[in-house]
Structures are given as structure tokens and as C-alpha cells.
Amino acid sequence: MLGASFGFSSTVLTAIILEPRRELRAFHGRVAIGILIVQDLVAVALLAFGNQVSPSPYALFLLLLR
């Protein structure tokens, strides 16, 4: 659980490192950010269901925030 929660910062750190170099819009930058976003989504699922208690149905409304 602790390792999954530390994984969230890697996406932000990567974006901060790639932005000044103008590599965020390059192919390898987009692939790296895409992989890290998928990793973040898996970590959210792991943290949500890791304690054997399913989250509230209202948690699905978080997907509509965009």
C-alpha cells in the first residue's frame, strides 16, 4: 500500500522534468506520461480495494469531475 501511494508522485516528477526540455510533447514524453497515468489508475484501484472494503458508489462521481 505504501509503495502504491508513493507511485503517484512519479507522474508529477516526470512532467516537471520533461517540461523545461520541451520533451513533454515528444513521442517518448507522451508515452512515459501515458504509462505513468495507467500506473496511477491501477494504484488507485489497489488502494480502494486493498482493505477488502469496497468504496462508496458515490466514488464513481469522481470520474465525472473532468
Short mmCIF file of N, CA, C and O in Angstrom, two decimals:
data_model
loop_
_atom_site.label_atom_id
_atom_site.label_comp_id
_atom_site.label_asym_id
_atom_site.label_seq_id
_atom_site.Cartn_x
_atom_site.Cartn_y
_atom_site.Cartn_z
N MET A 1 0.83 -1.19 0.00
CA MET A 1 0.00 0.00 0.00
C MET A 1 0.87 1.25 0.00
O MET A 1 0.57 2.20 -0.70
N LEU A 2 1.91 1.23 0.79
CA LEU A 2 2.78 2.39 0.87
C LEU A 2 3.50 2.63 -0.45
O LEU A 2 3.60 3.77 -0.91
N GLY A 3 3.95 1.57 -1.08
CA GLY A 3 4.62 1.71 -2.38
C GLY A 3 3.69 2.24 -3.45
O GLY A 3 4.10 3.04 -4.30
N ALA A 4 2.44 1.81 -3.43
CA ALA A 4 1.47 2.30 -4.41
C ALA A 4 1.19 3.78 -4.21
O ALA A 4 1.04 4.53 -5.17
N SER A 5 1.15 4.20 -2.96
CA SER A 5 0.89 5.62 -2.71
C SER A 5 2.07 6.49 -3.09
O SER A 5 1.91 7.63 -3.51
N PHE A 6 3.29 5.96 -2.99
CA PHE A 6 4.47 6.72 -3.42
C PHE A 6 4.56 6.82 -4.94
O PHE A 6 5.20 7.71 -5.47
N GLY A 7 3.92 5.90 -5.64
CA GLY A 7 3.97 5.90 -7.10
C GLY A 7 3.26 7.08 -7.73
O GLY A 7 3.54 7.43 -8.88
N PHE A 8 2.37 7.73 -7.01
CA PHE A 8 1.64 8.86 -7.57
C PHE A 8 2.56 10.04 -7.88
O PHE A 8 2.35 10.76 -8.85
N SER A 9 3.56 10.24 -7.09
CA SER A 9 4.43 11.40 -7.28
C SER A 9 5.30 11.26 -8.52
O SER A 9 5.80 12.25 -9.04
N SER A 10 5.49 10.05 -9.02
CA SER A 10 6.36 9.87 -10.18
C SER A 10 5.80 10.54 -11.42
O SER A 10 6.56 11.04 -12.26
N THR A 11 4.49 10.59 -11.57
CA THR A 11 3.89 11.25 -12.73
C THR A 11 4.18 12.75 -12.72
O THR A 11 4.58 13.32 -13.72
N VAL A 12 3.99 13.36 -11.57
CA VAL A 12 4.24 14.80 -11.45
C VAL A 12 5.72 15.10 -11.63
O VAL A 12 6.09 16.05 -12.33
N LEU A 13 6.56 14.28 -11.03
CA LEU A 13 8.01 14.49 -11.14
C LEU A 13 8.47 14.37 -12.59
O LEU A 13 9.27 15.19 -13.06
N THR A 14 7.95 13.40 -13.30
CA THR A 14 8.33 13.22 -14.70
C THR A 14 7.87 14.40 -15.54
O THR A 14 8.60 14.89 -16.41
N ALA A 15 6.65 14.88 -15.30
CA ALA A 15 6.16 16.04 -16.05
C ALA A 15 7.00 17.28 -15.76
O ALA A 15 7.29 18.06 -16.67
N ILE A 16 7.40 17.46 -14.52
CA ILE A 16 8.23 18.62 -14.17
C ILE A 16 9.60 18.54 -14.84
O ILE A 16 10.14 19.55 -15.28
N ILE A 17 10.16 17.35 -14.95
CA ILE A 17 11.48 17.19 -15.56
C ILE A 17 11.40 17.35 -17.08
O ILE A 17 12.27 17.96 -17.70
N LEU A 18 10.34 16.84 -17.71
CA LEU A 18 10.25 16.88 -19.16
C LEU A 18 9.81 18.23 -19.71
O LEU A 18 10.12 18.56 -20.85
N GLU A 19 9.08 19.01 -18.95
CA GLU A 19 8.54 20.28 -19.45
C GLU A 19 9.60 21.30 -19.82
O GLU A 19 9.54 21.87 -20.93
N PRO A 20 10.60 21.59 -19.00
CA PRO A 20 11.60 22.60 -19.40
C PRO A 20 12.41 22.19 -20.63
O PRO A 20 12.88 23.03 -21.37
N ARG A 21 12.55 20.92 -20.85
CA ARG A 21 13.30 20.42 -22.00
C ARG A 21 12.45 20.37 -23.27
O ARG A 21 12.94 19.95 -24.32
N ARG A 22 11.18 20.72 -23.15
CA ARG A 22 10.24 20.65 -24.28
C ARG A 22 10.09 19.22 -24.80
O ARG A 22 9.84 19.00 -25.98
N GLU A 23 10.25 18.24 -23.92
CA GLU A 23 10.11 16.83 -24.32
C GLU A 23 8.76 16.26 -23.93
O GLU A 23 8.47 15.11 -24.23
N LEU A 24 7.94 17.05 -23.28
CA LEU A 24 6.64 16.54 -22.84
C LEU A 24 5.72 16.25 -24.03
O LEU A 24 4.91 15.34 -23.98
N ARG A 25 5.87 17.02 -25.08
CA ARG A 25 5.04 16.80 -26.27
C ARG A 25 5.69 15.87 -27.29
O ARG A 25 5.08 15.52 -28.29
N ALA A 26 6.91 15.46 -27.03
CA ALA A 26 7.57 14.50 -27.91
C ALA A 26 6.94 13.12 -27.71
O ALA A 26 6.25 12.87 -26.71
N PHE A 27 7.18 12.24 -28.66
CA PHE A 27 6.56 10.91 -28.58
C PHE A 27 6.95 10.18 -27.30
O PHE A 27 6.09 9.63 -26.61
N HIS A 28 8.24 10.20 -26.97
CA HIS A 28 8.68 9.46 -25.78
C HIS A 28 8.14 10.10 -24.50
O HIS A 28 7.88 9.40 -23.53
N GLY A 29 7.93 11.41 -24.51
CA GLY A 29 7.34 12.07 -23.34
C GLY A 29 5.88 11.69 -23.15
O GLY A 29 5.43 11.44 -22.03
N ARG A 30 5.15 11.64 -24.25
CA ARG A 30 3.73 11.25 -24.17
C ARG A 30 3.58 9.80 -23.75
O ARG A 30 2.68 9.46 -22.97
N VAL A 31 4.46 8.95 -24.25
CA VAL A 31 4.40 7.53 -23.86
C VAL A 31 4.71 7.38 -22.38
O VAL A 31 4.02 6.64 -21.66
N ALA A 32 5.72 8.08 -21.90
CA ALA A 32 6.09 7.98 -20.48
C ALA A 32 4.96 8.46 -19.59
O ALA A 32 4.61 7.81 -18.60
N ILE A 33 4.35 9.60 -19.91
CA ILE A 33 3.24 10.12 -19.11
C ILE A 33 2.04 9.19 -19.20
O ILE A 33 1.37 8.94 -18.20
N GLY A 34 1.78 8.63 -20.37
CA GLY A 34 0.66 7.69 -20.52
C GLY A 34 0.83 6.45 -19.66
O GLY A 34 -0.11 5.98 -19.01
N ILE A 35 2.03 5.90 -19.65
CA ILE A 35 2.30 4.72 -18.82
C ILE A 35 2.15 5.06 -17.34
O ILE A 35 1.58 4.29 -16.57
N LEU A 36 2.62 6.22 -16.95
CA LEU A 36 2.52 6.61 -15.54
C LEU A 36 1.07 6.88 -15.12
O LEU A 36 0.69 6.61 -13.98
N ILE A 37 0.25 7.38 -16.03
CA ILE A 37 -1.17 7.59 -15.71
C ILE A 37 -1.87 6.25 -15.52
O ILE A 37 -2.67 6.08 -14.60
N VAL A 38 -1.56 5.28 -16.38
CA VAL A 38 -2.14 3.94 -16.20
C VAL A 38 -1.67 3.35 -14.88
O VAL A 38 -2.46 2.73 -14.15
N GLN A 39 -0.42 3.56 -14.54
CA GLN A 39 0.10 3.08 -13.25
C GLN A 39 -0.66 3.74 -12.09
O GLN A 39 -0.97 3.08 -11.11
N ASP A 40 -0.96 5.03 -12.22
CA ASP A 40 -1.70 5.73 -11.18
C ASP A 40 -3.12 5.17 -11.04
O ASP A 40 -3.62 5.01 -9.92
N LEU A 41 -3.76 4.86 -12.16
CA LEU A 41 -5.11 4.30 -12.10
C LEU A 41 -5.11 2.92 -11.43
O LEU A 41 -6.01 2.60 -10.64
N VAL A 42 -4.11 2.11 -11.72
CA VAL A 42 -4.01 0.81 -11.07
C VAL A 42 -3.74 0.98 -9.57
O VAL A 42 -4.31 0.26 -8.74
N ALA A 43 -2.92 1.96 -9.22
CA ALA A 43 -2.64 2.21 -7.80
C ALA A 43 -3.89 2.68 -7.06
O ALA A 43 -4.12 2.30 -5.92
N VAL A 44 -4.71 3.48 -7.73
CA VAL A 44 -5.97 3.92 -7.10
C VAL A 44 -6.87 2.73 -6.86
O VAL A 44 -7.47 2.60 -5.79
N ALA A 45 -6.98 1.84 -7.82
CA ALA A 45 -7.79 0.64 -7.64
C ALA A 45 -7.24 -0.23 -6.52
O ALA A 45 -7.99 -0.78 -5.71
N LEU A 46 -5.93 -0.36 -6.47
CA LEU A 46 -5.30 -1.15 -5.41
C LEU A 46 -5.58 -0.55 -4.03
O LEU A 46 -5.91 -1.27 -3.09
N LEU A 47 -5.46 0.76 -3.93
CA LEU A 47 -5.71 1.41 -2.64
C LEU A 47 -7.19 1.36 -2.27
O LEU A 47 -7.55 1.27 -1.10
N ALA A 48 -8.07 1.42 -3.27
CA ALA A 48 -9.50 1.40 -2.99
C ALA A 48 -9.99 0.03 -2.53
O ALA A 48 -10.81 -0.08 -1.62
N PHE A 49 -9.47 -1.01 -3.16
CA PHE A 49 -9.96 -2.35 -2.86
C PHE A 49 -8.99 -3.16 -2.01
O PHE A 49 -9.24 -4.32 -1.73
N GLY A 50 -7.89 -2.57 -1.60
CA GLY A 50 -6.87 -3.30 -0.86
C GLY A 50 -7.27 -3.68 0.55
O GLY A 50 -6.75 -4.62 1.11
N ASN A 51 -8.19 -2.97 1.14
CA ASN A 51 -8.57 -3.27 2.52
C ASN A 51 -9.84 -4.12 2.61
O ASN A 51 -10.47 -4.16 3.64
N GLN A 52 -10.21 -4.77 1.52
CA GLN A 52 -11.35 -5.68 1.47
C GLN A 52 -12.69 -5.00 1.73
O GLN A 52 -13.67 -5.67 2.00
N VAL A 53 -12.73 -3.69 1.68
CA VAL A 53 -13.99 -2.95 1.81
C VAL A 53 -14.15 -2.16 0.53
O VAL A 53 -13.29 -1.37 0.16
N SER A 54 -15.25 -2.39 -0.16
CA SER A 54 -15.43 -1.67 -1.42
C SER A 54 -15.79 -0.22 -1.14
O SER A 54 -16.44 0.11 -0.16
N PRO A 55 -15.34 0.67 -2.03
CA PRO A 55 -15.62 2.10 -1.83
C PRO A 55 -17.09 2.41 -2.03
O PRO A 55 -17.85 1.62 -2.58
N SER A 56 -17.47 3.59 -1.62
CA SER A 56 -18.84 4.04 -1.77
C SER A 56 -19.20 4.16 -3.24
O SER A 56 -18.35 4.51 -4.07
N PRO A 57 -20.44 3.89 -3.61
CA PRO A 57 -20.85 4.07 -5.01
C PRO A 57 -20.70 5.53 -5.47
O PRO A 57 -20.56 5.80 -6.65
N TYR A 58 -20.71 6.46 -4.53
CA TYR A 58 -20.55 7.87 -4.88
C TYR A 58 -19.13 8.17 -5.36
O TYR A 58 -18.89 9.23 -5.94
N ALA A 59 -18.21 7.28 -5.13
CA ALA A 59 -16.83 7.48 -5.59
C ALA A 59 -16.77 7.50 -7.11
O ALA A 59 -15.86 8.10 -7.69
N LEU A 60 -17.74 6.88 -7.78
CA LEU A 60 -17.76 6.90 -9.24
C LEU A 60 -18.01 8.30 -9.79
O LEU A 60 -17.68 8.59 -10.93
N PHE A 61 -18.59 9.17 -8.99
CA PHE A 61 -18.82 10.54 -9.44
C PHE A 61 -17.51 11.28 -9.64
O PHE A 61 -17.47 12.30 -10.34
N LEU A 62 -16.43 10.79 -9.08
CA LEU A 62 -15.12 11.41 -9.30
C LEU A 62 -14.71 11.35 -10.75
O LEU A 62 -13.97 12.20 -11.25
N LEU A 63 -15.20 10.34 -11.46
CA LEU A 63 -14.89 10.21 -12.87
C LEU A 63 -15.55 11.30 -13.71
O LEU A 63 -15.13 11.61 -14.81
N LEU A 64 -16.61 11.89 -13.18
CA LEU A 64 -17.34 12.93 -13.91
C LEU A 64 -16.78 14.33 -13.67
O LEU A 64 -17.27 15.29 -14.26
N LEU A 65 -15.78 14.46 -12.82
CA LEU A 65 -15.25 15.78 -12.50
C LEU A 65 -14.56 16.47 -13.66
O LEU A 65 -14.50 17.67 -13.71
N ARG A 66 -14.09 15.74 -14.58
CA ARG A 66 -13.39 16.32 -15.72
C ARG A 66 -14.33 17.20 -16.48
O ARG A 66 -14.17 18.23 -16.95
#
